[in-house]
Short mmCIF file of C-alpha atoms and ligand atoms in Angstrom, two decimals:
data_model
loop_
_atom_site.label_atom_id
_atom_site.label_comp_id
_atom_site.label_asym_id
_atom_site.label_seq_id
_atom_site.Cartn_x
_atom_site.Cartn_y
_atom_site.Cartn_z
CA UNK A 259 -9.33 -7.98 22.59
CA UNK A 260 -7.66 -4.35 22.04
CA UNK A 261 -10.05 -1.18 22.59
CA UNK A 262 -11.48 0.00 19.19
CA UNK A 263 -10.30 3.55 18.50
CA UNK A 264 -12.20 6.21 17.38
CA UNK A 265 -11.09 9.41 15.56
CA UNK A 266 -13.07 12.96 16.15
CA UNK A 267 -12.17 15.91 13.73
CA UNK A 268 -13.44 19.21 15.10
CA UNK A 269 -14.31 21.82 12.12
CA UNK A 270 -11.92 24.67 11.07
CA UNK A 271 -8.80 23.30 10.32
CA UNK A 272 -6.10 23.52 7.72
CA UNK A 273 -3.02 22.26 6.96
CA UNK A 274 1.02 23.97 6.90
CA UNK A 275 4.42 23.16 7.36
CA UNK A 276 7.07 20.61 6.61
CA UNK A 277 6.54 17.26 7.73
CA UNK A 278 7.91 13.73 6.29
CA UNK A 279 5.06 10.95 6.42
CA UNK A 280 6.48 6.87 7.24
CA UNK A 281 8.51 4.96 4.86
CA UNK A 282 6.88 3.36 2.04
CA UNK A 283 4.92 0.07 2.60
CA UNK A 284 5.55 -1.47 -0.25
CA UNK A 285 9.31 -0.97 -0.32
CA UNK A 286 9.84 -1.77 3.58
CA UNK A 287 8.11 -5.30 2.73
CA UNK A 288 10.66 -6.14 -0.06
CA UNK A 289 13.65 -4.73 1.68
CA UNK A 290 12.77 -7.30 4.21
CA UNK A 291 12.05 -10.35 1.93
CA UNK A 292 14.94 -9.95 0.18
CA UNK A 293 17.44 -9.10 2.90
CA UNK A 294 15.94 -12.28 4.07
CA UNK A 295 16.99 -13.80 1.09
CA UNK A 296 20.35 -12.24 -0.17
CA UNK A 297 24.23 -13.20 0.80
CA UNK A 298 25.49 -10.71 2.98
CA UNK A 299 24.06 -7.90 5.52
CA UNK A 300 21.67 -5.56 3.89
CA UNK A 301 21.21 -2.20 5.89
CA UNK A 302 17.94 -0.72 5.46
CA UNK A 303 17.09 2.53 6.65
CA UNK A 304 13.77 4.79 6.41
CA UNK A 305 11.49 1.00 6.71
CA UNK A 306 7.94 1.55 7.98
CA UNK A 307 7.26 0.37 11.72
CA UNK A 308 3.77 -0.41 10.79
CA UNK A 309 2.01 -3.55 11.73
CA UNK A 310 1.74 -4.79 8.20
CA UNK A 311 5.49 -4.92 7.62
CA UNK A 312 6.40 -5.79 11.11
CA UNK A 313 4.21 -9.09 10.18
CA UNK A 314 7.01 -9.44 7.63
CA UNK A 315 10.14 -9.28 9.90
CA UNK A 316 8.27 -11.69 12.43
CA UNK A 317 7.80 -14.43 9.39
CA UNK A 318 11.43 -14.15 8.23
CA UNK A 319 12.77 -14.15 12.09
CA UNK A 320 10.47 -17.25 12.36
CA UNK A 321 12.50 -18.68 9.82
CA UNK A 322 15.54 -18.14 10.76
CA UNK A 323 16.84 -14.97 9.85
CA UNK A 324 18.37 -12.69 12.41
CA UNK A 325 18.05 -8.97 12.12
CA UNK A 326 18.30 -6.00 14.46
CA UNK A 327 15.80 -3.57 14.62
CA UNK A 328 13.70 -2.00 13.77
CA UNK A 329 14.41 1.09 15.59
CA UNK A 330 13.40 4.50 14.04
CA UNK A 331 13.78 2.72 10.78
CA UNK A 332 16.81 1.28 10.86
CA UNK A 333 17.17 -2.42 10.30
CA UNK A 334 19.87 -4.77 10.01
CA UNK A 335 19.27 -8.13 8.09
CA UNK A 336 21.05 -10.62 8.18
CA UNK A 337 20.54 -13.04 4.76
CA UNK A 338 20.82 -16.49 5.05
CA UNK A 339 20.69 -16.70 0.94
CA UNK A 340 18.05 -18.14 -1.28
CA UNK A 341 18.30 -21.41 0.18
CA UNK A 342 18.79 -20.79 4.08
CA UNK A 343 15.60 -20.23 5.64
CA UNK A 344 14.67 -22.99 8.02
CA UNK A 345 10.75 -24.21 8.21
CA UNK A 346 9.03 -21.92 11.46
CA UNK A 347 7.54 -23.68 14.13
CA UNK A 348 3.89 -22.22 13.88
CA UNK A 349 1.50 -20.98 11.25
CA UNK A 350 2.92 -17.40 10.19
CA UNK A 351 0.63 -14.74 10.81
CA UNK A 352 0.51 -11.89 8.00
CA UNK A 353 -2.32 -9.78 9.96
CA UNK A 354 -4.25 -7.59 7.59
CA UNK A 355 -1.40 -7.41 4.71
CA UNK A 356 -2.65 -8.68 1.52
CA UNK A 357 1.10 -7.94 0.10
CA UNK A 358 2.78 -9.94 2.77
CA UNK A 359 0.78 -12.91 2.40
CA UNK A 360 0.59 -12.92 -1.47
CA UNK A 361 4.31 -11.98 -1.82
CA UNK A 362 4.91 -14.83 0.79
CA UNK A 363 2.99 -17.35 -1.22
CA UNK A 364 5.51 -16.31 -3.92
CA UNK A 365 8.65 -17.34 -1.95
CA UNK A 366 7.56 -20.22 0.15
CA UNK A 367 6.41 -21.55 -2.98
CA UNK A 368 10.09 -22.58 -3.93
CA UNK A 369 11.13 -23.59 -0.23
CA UNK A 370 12.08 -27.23 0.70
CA UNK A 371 9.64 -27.72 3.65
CA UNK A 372 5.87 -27.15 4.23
CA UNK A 373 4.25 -23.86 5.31
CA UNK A 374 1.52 -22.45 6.62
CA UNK A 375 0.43 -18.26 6.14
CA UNK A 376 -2.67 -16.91 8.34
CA UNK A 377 -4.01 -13.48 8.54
CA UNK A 378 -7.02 -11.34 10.41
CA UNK A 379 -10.92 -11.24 9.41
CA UNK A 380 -9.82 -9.26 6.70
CA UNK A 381 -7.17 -10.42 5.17
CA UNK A 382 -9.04 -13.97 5.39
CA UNK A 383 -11.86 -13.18 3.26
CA UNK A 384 -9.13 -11.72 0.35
CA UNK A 385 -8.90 -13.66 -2.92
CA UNK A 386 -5.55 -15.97 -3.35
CA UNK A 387 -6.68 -17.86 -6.45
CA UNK A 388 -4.63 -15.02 -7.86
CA UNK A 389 -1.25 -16.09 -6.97
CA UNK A 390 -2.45 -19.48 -6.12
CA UNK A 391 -3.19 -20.10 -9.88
CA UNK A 392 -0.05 -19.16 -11.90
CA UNK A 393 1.35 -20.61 -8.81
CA UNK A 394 0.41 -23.83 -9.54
CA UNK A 395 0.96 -23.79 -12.75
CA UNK A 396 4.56 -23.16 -11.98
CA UNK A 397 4.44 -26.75 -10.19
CA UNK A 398 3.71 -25.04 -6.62
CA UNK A 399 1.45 -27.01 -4.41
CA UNK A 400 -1.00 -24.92 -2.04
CA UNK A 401 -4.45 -25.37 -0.67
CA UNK A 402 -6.25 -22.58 0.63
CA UNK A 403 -9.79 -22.14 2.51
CA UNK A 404 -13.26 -22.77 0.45
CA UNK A 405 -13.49 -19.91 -2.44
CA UNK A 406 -9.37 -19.47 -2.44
CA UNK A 407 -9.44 -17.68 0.50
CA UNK A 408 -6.66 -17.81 3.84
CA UNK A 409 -5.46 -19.74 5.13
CA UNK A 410 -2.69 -20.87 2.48
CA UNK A 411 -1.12 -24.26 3.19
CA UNK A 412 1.90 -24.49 1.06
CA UNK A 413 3.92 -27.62 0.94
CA UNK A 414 7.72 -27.59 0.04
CA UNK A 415 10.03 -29.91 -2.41
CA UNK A 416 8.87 -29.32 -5.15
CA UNK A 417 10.42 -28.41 -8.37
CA UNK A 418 9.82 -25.43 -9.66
CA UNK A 419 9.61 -23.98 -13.77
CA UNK A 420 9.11 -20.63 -15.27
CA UNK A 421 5.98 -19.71 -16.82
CA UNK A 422 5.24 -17.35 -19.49
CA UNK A 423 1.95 -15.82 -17.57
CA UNK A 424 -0.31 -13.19 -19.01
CA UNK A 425 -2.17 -11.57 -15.86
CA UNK A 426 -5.67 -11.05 -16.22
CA UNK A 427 -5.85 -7.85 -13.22
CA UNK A 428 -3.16 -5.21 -13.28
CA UNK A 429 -2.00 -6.10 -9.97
CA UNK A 430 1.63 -5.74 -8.57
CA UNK A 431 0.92 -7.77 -5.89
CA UNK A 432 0.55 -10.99 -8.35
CA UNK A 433 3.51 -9.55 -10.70
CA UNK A 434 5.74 -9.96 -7.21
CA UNK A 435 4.77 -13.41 -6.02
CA UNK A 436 5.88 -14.98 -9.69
CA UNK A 437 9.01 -13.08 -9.76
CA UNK A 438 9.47 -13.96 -6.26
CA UNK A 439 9.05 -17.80 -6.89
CA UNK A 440 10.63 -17.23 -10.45
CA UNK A 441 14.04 -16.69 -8.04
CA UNK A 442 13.59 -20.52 -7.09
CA UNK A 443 12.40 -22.15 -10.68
CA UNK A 444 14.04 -23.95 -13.92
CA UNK A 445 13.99 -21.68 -16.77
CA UNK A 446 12.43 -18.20 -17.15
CA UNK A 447 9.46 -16.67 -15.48
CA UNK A 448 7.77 -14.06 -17.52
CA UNK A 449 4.89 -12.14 -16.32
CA UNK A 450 2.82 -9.96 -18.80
CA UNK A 451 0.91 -6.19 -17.16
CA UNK A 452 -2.74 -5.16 -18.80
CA UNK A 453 -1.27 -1.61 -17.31
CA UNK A 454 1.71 -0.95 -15.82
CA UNK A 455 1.56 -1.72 -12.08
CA UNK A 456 4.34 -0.53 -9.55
CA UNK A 457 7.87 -1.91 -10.26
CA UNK A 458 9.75 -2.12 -6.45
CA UNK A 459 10.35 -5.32 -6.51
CA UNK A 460 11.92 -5.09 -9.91
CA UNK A 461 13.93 -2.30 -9.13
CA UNK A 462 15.00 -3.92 -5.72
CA UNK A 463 15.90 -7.58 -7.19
CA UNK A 464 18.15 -5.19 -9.59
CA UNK A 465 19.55 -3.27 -6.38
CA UNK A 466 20.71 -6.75 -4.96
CA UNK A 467 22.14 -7.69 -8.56
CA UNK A 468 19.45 -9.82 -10.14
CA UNK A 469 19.19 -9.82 -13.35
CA UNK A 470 15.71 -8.88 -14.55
CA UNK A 471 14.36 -7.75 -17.59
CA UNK A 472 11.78 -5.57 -19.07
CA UNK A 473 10.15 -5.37 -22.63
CA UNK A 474 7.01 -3.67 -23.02
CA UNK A 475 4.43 -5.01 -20.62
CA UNK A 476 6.40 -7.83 -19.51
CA UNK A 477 8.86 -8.58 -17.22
CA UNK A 478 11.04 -11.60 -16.77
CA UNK A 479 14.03 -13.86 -14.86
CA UNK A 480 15.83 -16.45 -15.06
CA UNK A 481 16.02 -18.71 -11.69
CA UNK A 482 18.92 -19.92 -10.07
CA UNK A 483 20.88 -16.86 -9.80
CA UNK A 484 21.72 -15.39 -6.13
CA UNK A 485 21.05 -11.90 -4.25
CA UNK A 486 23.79 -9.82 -3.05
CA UNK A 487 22.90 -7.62 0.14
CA UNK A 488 22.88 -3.96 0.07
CA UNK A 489 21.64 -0.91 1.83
CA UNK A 490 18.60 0.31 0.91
CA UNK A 491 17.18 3.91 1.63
CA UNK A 492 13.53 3.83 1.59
CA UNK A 493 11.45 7.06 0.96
CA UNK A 494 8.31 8.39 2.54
CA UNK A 495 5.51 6.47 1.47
CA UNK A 496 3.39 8.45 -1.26
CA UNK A 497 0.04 6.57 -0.28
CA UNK A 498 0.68 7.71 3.33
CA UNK A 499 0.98 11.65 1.46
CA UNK A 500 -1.84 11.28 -0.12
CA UNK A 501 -3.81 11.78 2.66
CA UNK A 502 -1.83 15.24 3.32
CA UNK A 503 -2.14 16.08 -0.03
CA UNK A 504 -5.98 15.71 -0.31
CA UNK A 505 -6.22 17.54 3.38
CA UNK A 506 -4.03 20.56 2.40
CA UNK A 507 -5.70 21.05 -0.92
CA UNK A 508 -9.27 21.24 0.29
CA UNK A 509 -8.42 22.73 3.40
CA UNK A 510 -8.67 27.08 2.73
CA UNK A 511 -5.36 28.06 3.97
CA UNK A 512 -3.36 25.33 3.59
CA UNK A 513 0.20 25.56 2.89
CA UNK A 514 2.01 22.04 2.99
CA UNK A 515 5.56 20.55 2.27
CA UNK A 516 6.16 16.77 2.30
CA UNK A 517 9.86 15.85 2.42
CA UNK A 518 11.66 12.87 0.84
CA UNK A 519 8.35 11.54 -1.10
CA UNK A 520 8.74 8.69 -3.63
CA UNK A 521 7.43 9.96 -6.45
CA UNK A 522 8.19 6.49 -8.81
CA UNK A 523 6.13 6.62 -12.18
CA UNK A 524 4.29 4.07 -11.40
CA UNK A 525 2.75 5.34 -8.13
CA UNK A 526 1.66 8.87 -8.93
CA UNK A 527 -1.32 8.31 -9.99
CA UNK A 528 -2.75 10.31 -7.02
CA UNK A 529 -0.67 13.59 -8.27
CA UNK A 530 -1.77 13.24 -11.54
CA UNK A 531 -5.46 13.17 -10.91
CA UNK A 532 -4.72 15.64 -8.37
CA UNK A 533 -3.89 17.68 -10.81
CA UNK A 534 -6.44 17.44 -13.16
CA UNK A 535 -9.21 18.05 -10.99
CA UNK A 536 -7.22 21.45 -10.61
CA UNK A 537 -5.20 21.33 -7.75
CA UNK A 538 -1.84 23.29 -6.65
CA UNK A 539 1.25 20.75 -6.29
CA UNK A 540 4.80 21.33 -7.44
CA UNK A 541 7.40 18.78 -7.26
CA UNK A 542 10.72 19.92 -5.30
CA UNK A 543 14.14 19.19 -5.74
CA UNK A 544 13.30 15.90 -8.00
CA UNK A 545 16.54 13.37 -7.15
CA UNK A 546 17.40 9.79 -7.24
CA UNK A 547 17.93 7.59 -4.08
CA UNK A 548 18.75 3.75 -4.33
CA UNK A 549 17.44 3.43 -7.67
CA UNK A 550 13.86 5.06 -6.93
CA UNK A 551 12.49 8.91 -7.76
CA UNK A 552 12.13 10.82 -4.79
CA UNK A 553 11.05 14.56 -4.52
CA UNK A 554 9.69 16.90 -2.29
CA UNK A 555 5.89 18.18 -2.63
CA UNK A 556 4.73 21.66 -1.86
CA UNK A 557 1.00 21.35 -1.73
CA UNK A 558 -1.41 24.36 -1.38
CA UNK A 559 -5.29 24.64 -1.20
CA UNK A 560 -7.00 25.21 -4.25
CA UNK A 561 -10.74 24.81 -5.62
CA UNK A 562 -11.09 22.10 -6.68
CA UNK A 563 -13.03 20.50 -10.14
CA UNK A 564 -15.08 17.28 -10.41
CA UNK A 565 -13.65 15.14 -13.91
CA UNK A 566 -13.69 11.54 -15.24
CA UNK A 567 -10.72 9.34 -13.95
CA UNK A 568 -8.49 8.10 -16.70
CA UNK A 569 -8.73 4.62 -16.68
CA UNK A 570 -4.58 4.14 -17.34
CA UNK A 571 -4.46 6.15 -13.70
CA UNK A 572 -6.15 3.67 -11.56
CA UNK A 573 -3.32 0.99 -11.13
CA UNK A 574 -1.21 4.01 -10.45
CA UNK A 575 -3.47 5.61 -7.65
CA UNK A 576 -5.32 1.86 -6.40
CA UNK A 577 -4.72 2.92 -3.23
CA UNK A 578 -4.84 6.37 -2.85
CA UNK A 579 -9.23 6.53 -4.07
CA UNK A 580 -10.27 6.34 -0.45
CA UNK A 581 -8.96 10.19 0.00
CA UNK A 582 -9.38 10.84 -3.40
CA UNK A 583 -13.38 10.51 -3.29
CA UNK A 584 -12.80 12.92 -0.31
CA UNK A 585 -11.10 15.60 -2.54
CA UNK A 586 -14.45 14.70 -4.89
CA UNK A 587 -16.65 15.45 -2.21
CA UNK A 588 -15.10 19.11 -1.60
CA UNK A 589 -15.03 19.50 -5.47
CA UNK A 590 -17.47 21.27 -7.99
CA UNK A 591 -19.22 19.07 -10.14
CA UNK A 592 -19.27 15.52 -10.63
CA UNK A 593 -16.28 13.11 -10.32
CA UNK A 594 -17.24 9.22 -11.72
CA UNK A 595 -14.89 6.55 -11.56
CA UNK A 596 -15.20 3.57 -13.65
CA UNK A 597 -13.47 0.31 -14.43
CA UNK A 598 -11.93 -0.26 -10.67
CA UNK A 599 -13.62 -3.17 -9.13
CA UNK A 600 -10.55 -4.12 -7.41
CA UNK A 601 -11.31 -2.02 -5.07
CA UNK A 602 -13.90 -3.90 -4.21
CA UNK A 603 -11.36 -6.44 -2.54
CA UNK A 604 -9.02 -4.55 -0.87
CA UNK A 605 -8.64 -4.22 3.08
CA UNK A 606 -12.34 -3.45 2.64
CA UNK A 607 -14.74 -2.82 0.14
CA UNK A 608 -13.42 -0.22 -0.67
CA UNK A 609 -16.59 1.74 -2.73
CA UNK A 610 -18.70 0.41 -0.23
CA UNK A 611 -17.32 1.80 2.71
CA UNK A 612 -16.65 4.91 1.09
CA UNK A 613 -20.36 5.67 -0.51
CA UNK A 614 -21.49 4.89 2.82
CA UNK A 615 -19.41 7.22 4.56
CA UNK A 616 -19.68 10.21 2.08
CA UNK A 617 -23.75 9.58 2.73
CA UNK A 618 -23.74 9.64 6.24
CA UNK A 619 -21.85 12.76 5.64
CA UNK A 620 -24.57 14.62 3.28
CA UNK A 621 -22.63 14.16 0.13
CA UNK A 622 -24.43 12.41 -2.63
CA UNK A 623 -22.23 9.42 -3.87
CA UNK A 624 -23.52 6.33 -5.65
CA UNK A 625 -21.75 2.77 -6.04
CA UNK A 626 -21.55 1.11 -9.24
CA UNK A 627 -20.25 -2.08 -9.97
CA UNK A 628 -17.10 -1.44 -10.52
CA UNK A 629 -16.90 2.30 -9.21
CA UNK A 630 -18.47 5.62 -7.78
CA UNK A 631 -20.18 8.61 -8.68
CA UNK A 632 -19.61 11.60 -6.12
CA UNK A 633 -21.52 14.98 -6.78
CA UNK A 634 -19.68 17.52 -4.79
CA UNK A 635 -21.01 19.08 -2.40
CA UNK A 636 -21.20 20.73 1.28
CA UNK A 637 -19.83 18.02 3.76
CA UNK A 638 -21.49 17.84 7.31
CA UNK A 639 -20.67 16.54 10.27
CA UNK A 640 -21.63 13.11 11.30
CA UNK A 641 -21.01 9.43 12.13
CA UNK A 642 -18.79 7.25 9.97
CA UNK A 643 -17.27 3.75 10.12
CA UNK A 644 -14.36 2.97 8.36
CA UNK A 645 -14.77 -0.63 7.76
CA UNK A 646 -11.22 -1.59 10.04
CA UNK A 647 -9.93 -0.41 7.07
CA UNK A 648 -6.88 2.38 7.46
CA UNK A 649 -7.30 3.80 4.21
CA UNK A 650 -10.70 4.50 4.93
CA UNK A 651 -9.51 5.84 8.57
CA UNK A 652 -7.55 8.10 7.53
CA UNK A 653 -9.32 9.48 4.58
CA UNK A 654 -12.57 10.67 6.40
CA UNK A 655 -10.37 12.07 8.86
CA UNK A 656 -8.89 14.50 6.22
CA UNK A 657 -12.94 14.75 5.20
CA UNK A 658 -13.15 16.67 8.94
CA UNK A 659 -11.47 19.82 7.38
CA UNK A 660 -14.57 21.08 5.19
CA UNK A 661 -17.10 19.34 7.09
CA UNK A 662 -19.91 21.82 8.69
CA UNK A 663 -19.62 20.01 12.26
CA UNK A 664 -17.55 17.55 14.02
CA UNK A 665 -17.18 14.21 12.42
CA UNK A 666 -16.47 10.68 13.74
CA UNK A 667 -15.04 8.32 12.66
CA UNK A 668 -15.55 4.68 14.16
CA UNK A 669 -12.94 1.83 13.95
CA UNK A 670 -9.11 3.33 13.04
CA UNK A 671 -7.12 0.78 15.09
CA UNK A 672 -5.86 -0.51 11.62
CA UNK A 673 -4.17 2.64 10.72
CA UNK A 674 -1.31 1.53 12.81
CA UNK A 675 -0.78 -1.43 10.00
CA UNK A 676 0.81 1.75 7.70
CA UNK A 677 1.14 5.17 9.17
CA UNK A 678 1.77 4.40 12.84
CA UNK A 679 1.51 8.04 13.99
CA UNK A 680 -0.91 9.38 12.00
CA UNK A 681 -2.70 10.84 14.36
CA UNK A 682 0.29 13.18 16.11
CA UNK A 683 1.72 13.76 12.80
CA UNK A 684 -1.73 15.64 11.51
CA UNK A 685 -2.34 17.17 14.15
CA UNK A 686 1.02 18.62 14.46
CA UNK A 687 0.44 19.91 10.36
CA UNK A 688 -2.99 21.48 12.15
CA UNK A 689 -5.72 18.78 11.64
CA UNK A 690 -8.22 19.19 15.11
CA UNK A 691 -8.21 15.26 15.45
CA UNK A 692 -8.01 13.49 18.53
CA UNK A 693 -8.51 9.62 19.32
CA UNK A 694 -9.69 8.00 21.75
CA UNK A 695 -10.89 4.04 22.86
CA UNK A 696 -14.10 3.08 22.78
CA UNK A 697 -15.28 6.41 21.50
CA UNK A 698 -14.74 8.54 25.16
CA UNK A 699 -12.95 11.36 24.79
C1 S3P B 158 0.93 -3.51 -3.44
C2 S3P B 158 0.19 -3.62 -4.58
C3 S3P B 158 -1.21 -3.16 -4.68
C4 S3P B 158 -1.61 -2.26 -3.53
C5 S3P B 158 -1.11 -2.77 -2.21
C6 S3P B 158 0.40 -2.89 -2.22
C7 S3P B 158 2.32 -4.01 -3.44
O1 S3P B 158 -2.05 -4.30 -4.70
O2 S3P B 158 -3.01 -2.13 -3.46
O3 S3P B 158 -1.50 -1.91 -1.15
O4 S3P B 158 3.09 -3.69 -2.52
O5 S3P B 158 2.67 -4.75 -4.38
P1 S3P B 158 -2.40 -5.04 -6.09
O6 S3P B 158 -1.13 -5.28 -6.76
O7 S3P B 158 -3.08 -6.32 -5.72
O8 S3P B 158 -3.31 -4.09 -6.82
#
């Protein structure tokens, strides 16, 4: 069993320089899967080392595929085509990545043989009756654990047909595993948003010459078509910035610059609310690269306002309301979120954890169902555990900028499944963190 690691964030800090965070998460994943899956080599540079997507490259290699790298983000894949990967020899083992398993599901869904996905404590208490559903309805055939929960046992040869599916949660995650087993089915899969969710995997199927189409809320393909490798530049993962961006804001002094940040529509929810709760962040040298927005963003510290989250802005920030309660905390006035229960069943409970931690802190925050209400206040130092959740981790570090005293924060192993480095990397931009195993300095 590793060492759990604990984070310690002396007082005083702020935040200044240029730094570029990891590649994006979501983007390394799907520049893996369908590498995997296209004709041809498909160069990929800028991918995430991070345990979550190196789960990824370990199922595909189980299968078959051969691929060099990763080494500082450089990967070549290569494809063995929609119909070439070969059934792996063990259970594959998707850790603590919700997206890799559910995607998975998706794909292995339309394979020929039987197949098996696993992942940690986590990751096996998740819900899959999301994707297992519309799955099935698409003819797939997969049993999971009591309550639809890990592990999935999918079995192969079966036929596959397009549904016409209208998704009850706004969740890309779910969007991705029916476009993902559209690739293999008769006919047309169509899936239908309640809010726009993020769009990487339709703008990647389109990078490796899929045809896919979008009207209004919905989204569609036709199956039987084939994937044509590429190279594929991925950009500094926003929900990695975020953290940065809360830090720098509510940190006096701050004057940050994150290079080479995707900035897609449909993941800036965290500027946006950022924004409105009065905080100083201009977008730099906007450009385009592989088919994605990318910019740079100049944050600097600002006082900061309480305000009601806009409902339309949750699917765009889902991940990012870990750091975001932090920049509540350090705000004036109230901040309440509503209508966001899904965070509920993320890599943690996500409210939960966070209410608990804000408490311990001195900040008065209290769960609702389906969301938060955070009175801001004057942080102080203290004890907090973050649930093995890296979100979490890294978001009461940032907290360790306006707190009165030194705060700890139990548990961060996991931050290694998405910003392997974290730790260096903020301390570098002037964050007084250090880790350590077992909590001895
Ligand atoms: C992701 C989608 C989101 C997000 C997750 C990554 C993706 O999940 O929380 O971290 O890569 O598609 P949902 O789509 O389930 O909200």
């Amino acid at each position: 069993m590793d060492k759990r690691i604990d984070y310690r964030i002396e007082p005083g800090g702020r935040l200044q320089g240029r730094l570029r965070v990891p590649g994006d998460k979501s983007m390394s994943h799907r520049a893996v899967m369908l590498g995997s899956l296209a004709e041809g080599t498909t160069e990929v540079s800028g991918l995430l080392e991070g345990e979550d997507v190196l789960a990824t490259v370990a199922a595909f290699r189980a299968m078959g595929v051969a691929m060099d790298g990763p080494e500082r983000g450089g990967m070549r894949i290569q494809g063995v085509g929609l119909h070439g990967l070969k059934p792996a020899a063990a259970p594959l083992n998707m850790g603590n990545s919700g997206t890799a398993m559910r995607l998975m599901a998706g794909i292995l869904a339309g394979q020929a043989f039987d197949s098996e996905l696993t992942g940690d404590a986590s990751l096996s208490q998740r819900p899959m009756g999301r994707v297992v559903d519309p799955l099935a309805a698409m003819g797939a055939a997969i049993t999971t654990a009591a309550g639809a929960r890990p592990p999935l046992k999918i079995h192969g040869g079966r036929s596959l047909h397009g549904i016409d599916y209208a998704m009850p949660v706004a969740s890309a995650q779910v969007k991705s595993a029916l476009l993902l087993a559209g690739l293999y089915a008769a006919g047309t899969t169509r899936v239908t948003e309640p809010a726009p969710t993020r769009d990487h995997t339709e703008r990647m199927l389109r990078g490796f010459g899929y045809r896919v189409q979008s009207a209004g809320a919905g989204v569609s393909l036709a199956g039987d078509g084939r994937l044509q490798a590429c190279s594929i530049e991925v950009p500094a993962d926003i929900s990695s910035a975020a953290f940065l961006l809360v830090g720098a804001s509510i940190a006096p002094g701050s004057d940050l610059l994150l290079e080479h940040v995707g900035i897609n529509p449909t993941r800036i929810g965290v500027i946006n609310i950022l924004r409105q709760m009065g905080a100083e962040l201009e977008i730099e040298r906007p450009r385009q690269v592989g088919g994605e927005p990318v910019a740079d963003i100049r944050v600097r510290s600002r006082a900061l306002h309480g305000i009601r989250i806009p409902q339309e802005q949750i699917p765009l920030a889902i991940d990012e309301f870990p750091v975001l309660f932090i920049a509540a905390a350090c705000a004036e006035g109230e901040t309440v979120l509503t209508g966001a229960a899904e965070l509920r069943v993320k890599e943690s409970d996500r409210i939960a954890a966070m209410a608990n931690g804000l408490q311990a802190l001195g900040i008065a925050a209290q769960e609702t169902e389906d969301g938060i209400v955070i009175q801001g206040g004057q942080l102080r130092g203290g004890i907090v555990d973050s649930a093995g959740d890296h979100r979490i981790a890294m978001a009461f570090a940032m907290a360790g900028l306006r707190a009165g005293g030194p705060v700890q924060v139990r548990d961060c192993r996991n931050v290694n499944t998405s910003f392997p480095g974290f730790v260096a990397l903020a301390r570098d931009a002037g964050l007084p963190i250090s880790a350590s195993a077992d909590g001895n300095a």
